[in-house]
């Protein structure tokens, strides 16, 4: 098979580039003073004292610090201060971990003891001071705690307190101990102002006299291959062999800086030695004695005085400082070069060329040389620069005024390229190899001469716009992304001088209203990719239209804010987003996130939309930052230590008084109903500052996973009674679940739902039912009694009514009879009265006749005697009146009292009217005419003063 000349040229160019980068770039990058990430913590973070004296790590991953105010704990999110009884500083820490318990031993001023978690996972302090009998403390400050031969040695500068787990024994060596150095089964000691000795637990045996290191102190004893490294504060490093106790100076290039700095602490970390100094921060030295990095206040450390060093289980370094705490992420793939003495501004582009580092920034172009270790601005390039690229050993710089060549550390303007250069790409269009540049106004074409030098050829005709970046596809289409709105597809003529096809895309989504939306143009695995902030798109060169790019949309949802894709190799890519760098791998036809670097973990992150990455052949990537650059080393990726999500504590509180209680997080909890406000605090000791999210789900209560707050706490209020299981999980920024934990608990029924309550309810309901039944029965009985009484009353009333009716009828009958009898009596009485009056008149007539001689006296007297014998002895009228008054309730008496002018004739008429006799009947009974009756009635009305309308009969009947 014959290779096309153009392809052959590209192939050899690629081979040359790879070989050049492999041979040249490692040395160039290696000599730049990159430092690992440093995270500083001050009193604003942990709210305790400035000075920190000691560091240790618990089995659960929590870091502990001896602080001026007590024991500090930090889990990556939450700080907590644990005070001692004396409320003074903690100067020393030693953690003794066992399967069943963990004790955090601490030393302070005239006080030492240990913290231990109780059943609710809360640290409780237990003093050991009281176990010392007959010892008078005198300014004893416990500066160090060492394990040796199953015992703990609490060391002050005058006394050693030896604790065997039960008793404390006191040793007072002279000279006193400055430092102990446990190594294997032995323990060495540096005595104050005296020799370096071997300690057997009771006595000190001199090993080296003090004059071996010029009357200096040994401050550390570290592993060194098969021997030990003796570290002095100012007089050198020595290789110490236990075979014959030989001592050999270790002369290294970095000692000059270390000597001037006064070493205070030293530890070993992997293949490196870490030295903390009194006045110059921290140094890292490799096993060959070469300085790896130096961090001080000028380039990242919060304070230059190091009081303690500690390597955690993630192999990162913690430094307790005279002012604050620092965490140096030595095993991070990231490192940084941020020159403190040069304010270079935001970096737009990076280039390694001829063993030099070049940075295009908003303040010009800077260069760094490993020979003099100096970063300086190149003359002529004191202007906003957008890119710096090398093509065939020519360095092009795009800046605000156009494009220039960088030659011999000077700026050489390129004629024709007179407007701001934004981007430049090497491309093959219509079979011609060119450089295509975008600018503020035009597209520029560069061509190679016969000597292989690139030079400006011409500006493309027929097109002019503000183009930020360019990509060229395999069909020769030029995709030009506008700075603010949309993207263009251009096609050039055969001579590459004129745009013959121009197609503008303001939006790929018909639902978008705004026409001013930047569209980012990128290339991924040879395919043109667009991102509009919502989705990824690509160009279908068969149908000649833009379509959604489903592989990215499906595999990387939410990533459409990507504005650059930088290939590392054919299957590994950097996606540069607004707030993070994301490493993505293409594997098994899917795009998978491998790592994420949020801007929040960078001390000086790039400006949004301006981030850029340079990928070199030494398996490193370089990030553009604000004031410096970052380096990502693929070869320095270390396996992560598995961290489990844990429950730090569980609290509940009483709603009535807000009193707080703790639950045992290691066994099922039972909570009374009145304490049903519960807080869960989760623990995930991870200190890289990467983004993690803890979610909780309470089965039987939550309908979805709920994010915890910034302190990784979940709150549940007023939970109903029942059995619950809380599930919690932690996810990284890509959504991968890293660990999970469950906890079961039960909230008891309220008192009114307990068995006793139900029994009481049953008794109460039974009693109430009995009471109600009794009441109902009584009510029914009362109702029946009442009904019976009512019926009886009605019966009696009916009987009484009937009796009254009978009585009334009888009375009416009697009255009628009485009236009738009265009338009969009256008639009889009137007849008797009339008869008596007749007889009296007859008697008088006979006597008159006798006197007149008309009748024989004897016969006449005899008649008079006979008539006299038939006359009643009592006056008939008086008898009538008496009997009438008896029947009619003293009618005559009352009438005569009220109307004394009434005559006997009037009274007779009144009696007859009361008996309701008609005028005719009265006339017959009184033996007078009807007219005489009417006249008598008239006279009676006058005497009674009656009007014509008043009824005389009714008056007489009703009168009493």
Short mmCIF file of C-alpha atoms in Angstrom, two decimals, residues 201-642:
data_model
loop_
_atom_site.label_atom_id
_atom_site.label_comp_id
_atom_site.label_asym_id
_atom_site.label_seq_id
_atom_site.Cartn_x
_atom_site.Cartn_y
_atom_site.Cartn_z
CA UNK A 201 12.84 1.08 79.94
CA UNK A 202 14.75 1.92 83.12
CA UNK A 203 18.20 3.23 82.26
CA UNK A 204 19.85 5.28 79.52
CA UNK A 205 22.94 3.92 77.75
CA UNK A 206 25.02 6.46 75.77
CA UNK A 207 25.32 5.76 72.06
CA UNK A 208 26.79 8.96 70.69
CA UNK A 209 28.16 11.88 72.60
CA UNK A 210 26.85 15.29 71.90
CA UNK A 211 30.02 16.50 70.21
CA UNK A 212 29.34 14.14 67.28
CA UNK A 213 26.93 16.77 65.89
CA UNK A 214 28.56 19.88 67.20
CA UNK A 215 26.63 20.08 70.46
CA UNK A 216 23.29 19.93 68.62
CA UNK A 217 20.13 17.98 69.40
CA UNK A 218 18.76 14.98 67.52
CA UNK A 219 15.17 15.81 66.69
CA UNK A 220 14.20 12.72 64.65
CA UNK A 221 15.29 9.16 63.90
CA UNK A 222 13.85 7.95 60.57
CA UNK A 223 14.14 4.76 58.47
CA UNK A 224 16.93 5.01 55.88
CA UNK A 225 17.16 1.93 53.65
CA UNK A 226 18.36 -0.77 56.10
CA UNK A 227 19.61 1.78 58.60
CA UNK A 228 18.38 4.91 60.32
CA UNK A 229 18.64 8.58 59.48
CA UNK A 230 19.63 10.80 62.37
CA UNK A 231 18.21 14.30 61.93
CA UNK A 232 19.72 17.18 63.90
CA UNK A 233 18.22 20.62 64.08
CA UNK A 234 21.14 22.55 62.47
CA UNK A 235 24.17 20.30 62.14
CA UNK A 236 23.48 17.74 59.50
CA UNK A 237 21.90 14.43 58.64
CA UNK A 238 23.62 11.16 59.50
CA UNK A 239 23.22 7.58 58.46
CA UNK A 240 23.10 5.51 61.60
CA UNK A 241 23.76 1.75 61.45
CA UNK A 242 22.91 -0.39 64.45
CA UNK A 243 25.61 -2.81 63.33
CA UNK A 244 28.53 -1.48 65.28
CA UNK A 245 26.65 1.77 65.96
CA UNK A 246 28.39 3.57 63.11
CA UNK A 247 27.52 7.10 62.05
CA UNK A 248 28.06 8.45 58.52
CA UNK A 249 27.20 12.01 57.41
CA UNK A 250 24.64 12.22 54.62
CA UNK A 251 25.72 15.17 52.57
CA UNK A 252 22.95 16.37 50.29
CA UNK A 253 22.51 19.48 48.11
CA UNK A 254 19.41 20.55 50.03
CA UNK A 255 21.21 20.73 53.38
CA UNK A 256 22.29 24.32 52.88
CA UNK A 257 18.67 25.50 52.87
CA UNK A 258 17.71 23.14 55.68
CA UNK A 259 20.57 24.32 57.92
CA UNK A 260 19.50 27.93 57.58
CA UNK A 261 15.94 27.00 58.47
CA UNK A 262 16.47 25.05 61.76
CA UNK A 263 14.71 21.69 61.56
CA UNK A 264 12.10 21.21 64.27
CA UNK A 265 10.24 18.08 63.13
CA UNK A 266 10.87 15.33 60.56
CA UNK A 267 8.90 12.33 59.30
CA UNK A 268 9.18 9.87 56.43
CA UNK A 269 6.43 9.64 53.78
CA UNK A 270 6.91 6.90 51.23
CA UNK A 271 10.19 7.58 49.45
CA UNK A 272 10.41 11.11 50.79
CA UNK A 273 11.61 12.80 53.95
CA UNK A 274 9.53 15.70 55.20
CA UNK A 275 11.23 18.36 57.33
CA UNK A 276 9.33 20.98 59.29
CA UNK A 277 11.38 24.01 60.24
CA UNK A 278 11.24 26.84 62.70
CA UNK A 279 11.37 29.68 60.19
CA UNK A 280 11.13 28.36 56.62
CA UNK A 281 8.09 26.11 56.41
CA UNK A 282 8.34 22.54 55.09
CA UNK A 283 10.85 20.79 52.81
CA UNK A 284 10.44 17.47 50.98
CA UNK A 285 13.62 15.54 50.11
CA UNK A 286 13.78 12.32 48.11
CA UNK A 287 15.93 9.30 49.02
CA UNK A 288 18.74 10.71 46.89
CA UNK A 289 18.82 13.91 48.93
CA UNK A 290 17.30 16.07 46.20
CA UNK A 291 14.74 18.68 47.08
CA UNK A 292 11.31 17.77 45.75
CA UNK A 293 9.50 20.87 46.95
CA UNK A 294 9.65 23.61 49.52
CA UNK A 295 6.48 25.21 50.87
CA UNK A 296 6.53 28.28 53.05
CA UNK A 297 4.38 31.32 53.73
CA UNK A 298 5.33 32.77 50.35
CA UNK A 299 3.88 29.97 48.23
CA UNK A 300 1.10 28.34 50.20
CA UNK A 301 1.79 27.65 53.88
CA UNK A 302 -0.17 29.61 56.45
CA UNK A 303 2.79 29.99 58.81
CA UNK A 304 6.53 29.21 58.63
CA UNK A 305 6.91 27.68 62.12
CA UNK A 306 6.14 23.96 62.13
CA UNK A 307 5.41 22.47 65.57
CA UNK A 308 4.40 18.99 64.44
CA UNK A 309 4.19 16.81 61.33
CA UNK A 310 1.97 13.81 60.65
CA UNK A 311 1.32 11.51 57.70
CA UNK A 312 -2.27 10.26 57.56
CA UNK A 313 -3.55 7.01 56.11
CA UNK A 314 -4.01 8.70 52.71
CA UNK A 315 -0.26 9.48 52.78
CA UNK A 316 -0.86 13.21 52.94
CA UNK A 317 1.03 15.49 55.33
CA UNK A 318 -0.53 17.47 58.15
CA UNK A 319 1.41 20.30 59.74
CA UNK A 320 0.58 21.78 63.13
CA UNK A 321 1.74 25.36 62.93
CA UNK A 322 2.42 28.20 65.28
CA UNK A 323 -0.61 29.80 63.68
CA UNK A 324 -3.07 27.38 62.14
CA UNK A 325 -3.01 23.98 60.46
CA UNK A 326 -1.97 22.97 56.95
CA UNK A 327 -2.69 19.86 54.90
CA UNK A 328 -0.21 19.10 52.10
CA UNK A 329 -1.72 16.69 49.58
CA UNK A 330 1.58 15.03 48.64
CA UNK A 331 -0.09 12.07 46.96
CA UNK A 332 -2.42 14.15 44.86
CA UNK A 333 -1.95 13.97 41.08
CA UNK A 334 -2.19 17.76 41.21
CA UNK A 335 0.64 20.17 41.84
CA UNK A 336 0.97 23.91 41.33
CA UNK A 337 3.42 26.53 40.19
CA UNK A 338 2.29 29.93 41.39
CA UNK A 339 5.19 32.38 41.56
CA UNK A 340 4.63 34.66 44.51
CA UNK A 341 7.09 37.30 43.30
CA UNK A 342 5.42 37.82 39.90
CA UNK A 343 1.85 38.98 39.42
CA UNK A 344 1.29 37.41 36.01
CA UNK A 345 -2.51 37.51 36.00
CA UNK A 346 -4.84 34.89 34.45
CA UNK A 347 -3.00 32.39 32.25
CA UNK A 348 -4.65 31.89 28.84
CA UNK A 349 -2.27 29.35 27.26
CA UNK A 350 0.85 27.31 28.06
CA UNK A 351 3.77 26.20 25.90
CA UNK A 352 6.92 24.17 26.56
CA UNK A 353 9.53 25.00 23.95
CA UNK A 354 13.26 24.37 23.97
CA UNK A 355 13.36 23.48 27.66
CA UNK A 356 11.48 26.60 28.58
CA UNK A 357 8.05 27.27 29.92
CA UNK A 358 6.03 30.00 28.23
CA UNK A 359 2.81 31.45 29.60
CA UNK A 360 0.41 33.63 27.64
CA UNK A 361 -1.44 35.79 30.16
CA UNK A 362 -3.62 38.86 30.22
CA UNK A 363 -0.50 40.86 31.07
CA UNK A 364 1.79 39.49 28.39
CA UNK A 365 4.01 36.49 27.70
CA UNK A 366 6.22 35.10 30.47
CA UNK A 367 9.06 32.63 30.33
CA UNK A 368 10.57 30.37 32.99
CA UNK A 369 14.02 28.83 32.72
CA UNK A 370 15.15 25.97 34.91
CA UNK A 371 18.74 27.23 34.74
CA UNK A 372 18.14 30.45 36.65
CA UNK A 373 14.78 29.57 38.21
CA UNK A 374 13.38 32.93 37.19
CA UNK A 375 10.03 33.86 35.64
CA UNK A 376 10.14 37.03 33.55
CA UNK A 377 8.04 38.85 30.98
CA UNK A 378 9.40 38.82 27.43
CA UNK A 379 10.03 42.31 26.04
CA UNK A 380 7.40 43.49 23.59
CA UNK A 381 4.73 41.14 24.95
CA UNK A 382 3.25 43.40 27.60
CA UNK A 383 -0.30 43.03 26.28
CA UNK A 384 -3.28 40.72 26.64
CA UNK A 385 -2.21 37.50 24.94
CA UNK A 386 -4.70 34.81 23.92
CA UNK A 387 -2.57 31.91 22.70
CA UNK A 388 0.99 30.76 22.33
CA UNK A 389 1.59 27.85 19.93
CA UNK A 390 4.60 26.21 18.34
CA UNK A 391 4.56 24.92 14.78
CA UNK A 392 7.76 23.46 13.34
CA UNK A 393 9.91 25.28 15.89
CA UNK A 394 8.17 28.60 15.27
CA UNK A 395 6.32 30.17 18.22
CA UNK A 396 3.16 32.14 17.40
CA UNK A 397 1.53 34.46 19.91
CA UNK A 398 -1.99 35.81 19.40
CA UNK A 399 -2.67 39.04 21.30
CA UNK A 400 -4.87 42.11 21.31
CA UNK A 401 -2.97 43.88 18.53
CA UNK A 402 -2.65 40.92 16.19
CA UNK A 403 -0.26 37.96 15.95
CA UNK A 404 3.50 37.90 16.48
CA UNK A 405 6.37 35.48 16.33
CA UNK A 406 8.46 34.95 19.43
CA UNK A 407 12.07 34.86 18.26
CA UNK A 408 15.11 35.01 20.53
CA UNK A 409 12.94 36.31 23.41
CA UNK A 410 11.71 39.21 21.31
CA UNK A 411 8.40 40.01 19.66
CA UNK A 412 8.32 40.04 15.86
CA UNK A 413 4.96 41.28 14.48
CA UNK A 414 3.50 39.35 11.54
CA UNK A 415 2.51 41.72 8.73
CA UNK A 416 -1.07 41.22 7.67
CA UNK A 417 -2.23 39.70 10.96
CA UNK A 418 -3.04 43.10 12.40
CA UNK A 419 -6.19 42.35 14.46
CA UNK A 420 -6.38 40.43 17.69
CA UNK A 421 -5.39 36.80 17.25
CA UNK A 422 -7.78 34.41 19.04
CA UNK A 423 -7.02 30.87 17.88
CA UNK A 424 -4.80 29.05 15.41
CA UNK A 425 -5.00 25.51 14.08
CA UNK A 426 -2.91 23.39 11.73
CA UNK A 427 -5.15 21.90 9.05
CA UNK A 428 -5.32 20.30 5.63
CA UNK A 429 -8.00 21.87 3.44
CA UNK A 430 -8.42 21.00 -0.23
CA UNK A 431 -5.19 19.00 0.01
CA UNK A 432 -3.16 21.98 1.20
CA UNK A 433 -1.38 22.13 4.57
CA UNK A 434 -1.99 25.48 6.23
CA UNK A 435 -2.25 27.29 9.52
CA UNK A 436 -5.69 28.84 9.93
CA UNK A 437 -6.07 31.66 12.45
CA UNK A 438 -9.18 33.38 13.80
CA UNK A 439 -9.10 37.00 14.93
CA UNK A 440 -11.32 39.86 15.97
CA UNK A 441 -12.33 40.46 12.35
CA UNK A 442 -10.95 37.94 9.84
CA UNK A 443 -9.61 34.49 9.15
CA UNK A 444 -5.90 34.37 8.24
CA UNK A 445 -4.12 31.70 6.22
CA UNK A 446 -0.45 30.81 6.76
CA UNK A 447 1.56 28.68 4.35
CA UNK A 448 4.92 26.92 4.52
CA UNK A 449 7.78 27.81 2.23
CA UNK A 450 10.23 25.34 0.83
CA UNK A 451 12.41 25.66 3.94
CA UNK A 452 9.49 24.63 6.15
CA UNK A 453 8.91 28.10 7.57
CA UNK A 454 5.41 29.34 8.11
CA UNK A 455 4.51 32.81 6.91
CA UNK A 456 1.40 34.91 6.55
CA UNK A 457 -0.33 34.35 3.19
CA UNK A 458 -3.64 36.19 3.12
CA UNK A 459 -6.95 36.97 4.83
CA UNK A 460 -9.95 34.94 3.70
CA UNK A 461 -12.23 37.02 1.53
CA UNK A 462 -15.99 37.13 1.89
CA UNK A 463 -16.11 36.59 5.61
CA UNK A 464 -15.53 38.86 8.59
CA UNK A 465 -16.60 38.35 12.21
CA UNK A 466 -15.39 37.99 15.80
CA UNK A 467 -14.33 34.36 15.98
CA UNK A 468 -13.08 32.90 19.26
CA UNK A 469 -12.07 29.40 18.23
CA UNK A 470 -11.80 27.16 15.18
CA UNK A 471 -12.15 23.50 14.29
CA UNK A 472 -11.77 21.86 10.87
CA UNK A 473 -13.46 18.57 10.08
CA UNK A 474 -12.26 15.83 7.73
CA UNK A 475 -14.34 17.22 4.86
CA UNK A 476 -12.60 20.59 5.02
CA UNK A 477 -15.49 22.41 6.66
CA UNK A 478 -14.32 25.25 8.88
CA UNK A 479 -16.36 25.58 12.03
CA UNK A 480 -15.92 29.04 13.50
CA UNK A 481 -17.35 29.75 16.94
CA UNK A 482 -18.41 33.33 17.48
CA UNK A 483 -17.35 35.00 20.71
CA UNK A 484 -20.96 35.60 21.78
CA UNK A 485 -23.49 34.24 19.28
CA UNK A 486 -23.74 31.04 17.36
CA UNK A 487 -21.34 29.29 15.02
CA UNK A 488 -20.46 29.41 11.32
CA UNK A 489 -19.78 26.64 8.81
CA UNK A 490 -17.43 27.88 6.11
CA UNK A 491 -16.21 26.31 2.90
CA UNK A 492 -13.28 27.84 1.06
CA UNK A 493 -12.59 27.84 -2.64
CA UNK A 494 -9.88 25.69 -4.18
CA UNK A 495 -7.20 28.30 -3.57
CA UNK A 496 -8.34 28.88 0.02
CA UNK A 497 -8.75 32.58 -0.65
CA UNK A 498 -12.48 33.05 -0.50
CA UNK A 499 -15.37 31.68 1.50
CA UNK A 500 -17.74 30.14 -1.05
CA UNK A 501 -20.14 28.65 1.47
CA UNK A 502 -21.23 30.40 4.67
CA UNK A 503 -23.85 28.89 6.88
CA UNK A 504 -24.75 30.50 10.21
CA UNK A 505 -26.26 28.62 13.15
CA UNK A 506 -27.63 30.93 15.82
CA UNK A 507 -29.23 28.05 17.68
CA UNK A 508 -29.59 24.31 17.32
CA UNK A 509 -32.77 24.19 19.36
CA UNK A 510 -35.94 25.60 17.81
CA UNK A 511 -37.45 26.10 21.27
CA UNK A 512 -34.77 28.63 22.24
CA UNK A 513 -35.93 32.21 21.91
CA UNK A 514 -32.63 34.06 22.36
CA UNK A 515 -30.57 34.58 19.22
CA UNK A 516 -27.49 35.65 21.18
CA UNK A 517 -26.20 32.42 22.66
CA UNK A 518 -22.58 31.31 22.42
CA UNK A 519 -22.10 27.88 20.91
CA UNK A 520 -18.85 26.13 21.75
CA UNK A 521 -17.07 24.33 18.91
CA UNK A 522 -14.88 21.35 19.82
CA UNK A 523 -13.50 18.15 18.36
CA UNK A 524 -13.89 14.73 19.97
CA UNK A 525 -12.36 11.62 18.43
CA UNK A 526 -12.26 13.29 15.02
CA UNK A 527 -15.89 14.44 15.20
CA UNK A 528 -17.01 18.04 15.43
CA UNK A 529 -19.00 18.57 18.62
CA UNK A 530 -21.06 21.60 19.65
CA UNK A 531 -22.34 22.56 23.10
CA UNK A 532 -25.00 25.21 23.62
CA UNK A 533 -25.27 24.93 27.40
CA UNK A 534 -28.22 22.54 27.26
CA UNK A 535 -27.14 19.69 24.98
CA UNK A 536 -24.34 18.39 22.80
CA UNK A 537 -24.73 18.39 19.00
CA UNK A 538 -22.72 17.15 16.06
CA UNK A 539 -22.69 17.61 12.30
CA UNK A 540 -24.11 14.86 10.13
CA UNK A 541 -22.05 15.24 6.97
CA UNK A 542 -24.25 12.74 5.13
CA UNK A 543 -27.49 14.63 5.64
CA UNK A 544 -25.63 17.93 6.04
CA UNK A 545 -27.40 18.99 9.17
CA UNK A 546 -26.70 19.44 12.87
CA UNK A 547 -28.19 16.73 15.10
CA UNK A 548 -28.08 15.98 18.85
CA UNK A 549 -25.00 13.99 19.85
CA UNK A 550 -26.72 11.31 21.91
CA UNK A 551 -23.62 9.44 23.17
CA UNK A 552 -22.48 12.50 25.13
CA UNK A 553 -25.98 13.59 26.11
CA UNK A 554 -26.73 10.14 27.50
CA UNK A 555 -23.37 9.34 29.11
CA UNK A 556 -22.58 12.82 30.43
CA UNK A 557 -25.87 14.53 31.28
CA UNK A 558 -25.49 18.12 32.38
CA UNK A 559 -22.07 18.50 30.72
CA UNK A 560 -23.26 20.77 27.93
CA UNK A 561 -21.59 23.76 29.62
CA UNK A 562 -18.27 22.33 28.37
CA UNK A 563 -16.37 24.92 26.37
CA UNK A 564 -13.21 22.95 25.53
CA UNK A 565 -12.35 19.30 24.97
CA UNK A 566 -8.63 18.55 25.11
CA UNK A 567 -7.50 15.05 24.07
CA UNK A 568 -4.93 13.24 26.22
CA UNK A 569 -4.88 10.27 23.86
CA UNK A 570 -7.36 8.53 21.60
CA UNK A 571 -9.57 7.46 24.52
CA UNK A 572 -8.89 9.96 27.29
CA UNK A 573 -10.07 13.57 27.24
CA UNK A 574 -10.28 16.66 29.41
CA UNK A 575 -13.69 18.33 29.42
CA UNK A 576 -13.32 21.92 30.61
CA UNK A 577 -16.52 23.15 32.17
CA UNK A 578 -17.49 26.41 33.85
CA UNK A 579 -16.56 25.20 37.34
CA UNK A 580 -14.37 22.14 36.91
CA UNK A 581 -11.93 20.10 34.89
CA UNK A 582 -13.26 16.62 34.16
CA UNK A 583 -11.20 13.67 32.92
CA UNK A 584 -13.36 11.45 30.71
CA UNK A 585 -12.45 8.06 29.28
CA UNK A 586 -14.03 6.48 26.21
CA UNK A 587 -14.33 2.80 27.03
CA UNK A 588 -16.60 0.09 25.67
CA UNK A 589 -18.52 2.61 23.57
CA UNK A 590 -19.32 4.77 26.57
CA UNK A 591 -17.93 7.98 28.01
CA UNK A 592 -16.99 7.45 31.65
CA UNK A 593 -15.83 10.03 34.20
CA UNK A 594 -12.40 9.14 35.59
CA UNK A 595 -11.64 12.18 37.71
CA UNK A 596 -13.00 15.61 38.52
CA UNK A 597 -11.13 18.68 39.64
CA UNK A 598 -13.55 21.36 40.81
CA UNK A 599 -12.25 24.91 40.76
CA UNK A 600 -13.19 25.13 44.44
CA UNK A 601 -10.16 23.02 45.44
CA UNK A 602 -7.77 25.30 43.55
CA UNK A 603 -6.25 28.22 45.41
CA UNK A 604 -6.36 30.42 42.30
CA UNK A 605 -8.87 28.94 39.85
CA UNK A 606 -9.18 30.24 36.28
CA UNK A 607 -11.79 32.73 35.24
CA UNK A 608 -15.04 31.16 34.08
CA UNK A 609 -14.91 30.37 30.37
CA UNK A 610 -11.16 31.07 30.14
CA UNK A 611 -9.72 27.78 31.42
CA UNK A 612 -7.35 25.89 29.17
CA UNK A 613 -5.18 22.77 29.32
CA UNK A 614 -1.92 21.77 27.70
CA UNK A 615 -1.31 18.04 27.33
CA UNK A 616 2.33 16.99 26.92
CA UNK A 617 3.98 13.73 26.05
CA UNK A 618 5.23 13.11 29.58
CA UNK A 619 1.83 11.86 30.70
CA UNK A 620 1.08 15.20 32.29
CA UNK A 621 -1.52 17.87 31.75
CA UNK A 622 -1.03 21.53 32.63
CA UNK A 623 -3.91 23.72 33.75
CA UNK A 624 -4.17 27.44 33.14
CA UNK A 625 -4.93 29.20 36.40
CA UNK A 626 -5.15 32.70 37.76
CA UNK A 627 -1.58 33.68 38.56
CA UNK A 628 0.03 30.34 37.82
CA UNK A 629 -0.42 26.87 36.39
CA UNK A 630 -1.36 23.48 37.69
CA UNK A 631 0.03 20.10 36.77
CA UNK A 632 -1.86 16.83 36.65
CA UNK A 633 0.41 13.77 36.65
CA UNK A 634 -1.14 10.54 35.47
CA UNK A 635 1.90 8.60 36.67
CA UNK A 636 1.40 9.83 40.25
CA UNK A 637 -2.11 8.55 40.78
CA UNK A 638 -2.19 6.56 43.97
CA UNK A 639 -4.80 4.01 45.00
CA UNK A 640 -7.35 5.63 47.23
CA UNK A 641 -7.79 4.36 50.76
CA UNK A 642 -11.33 3.07 51.17
#
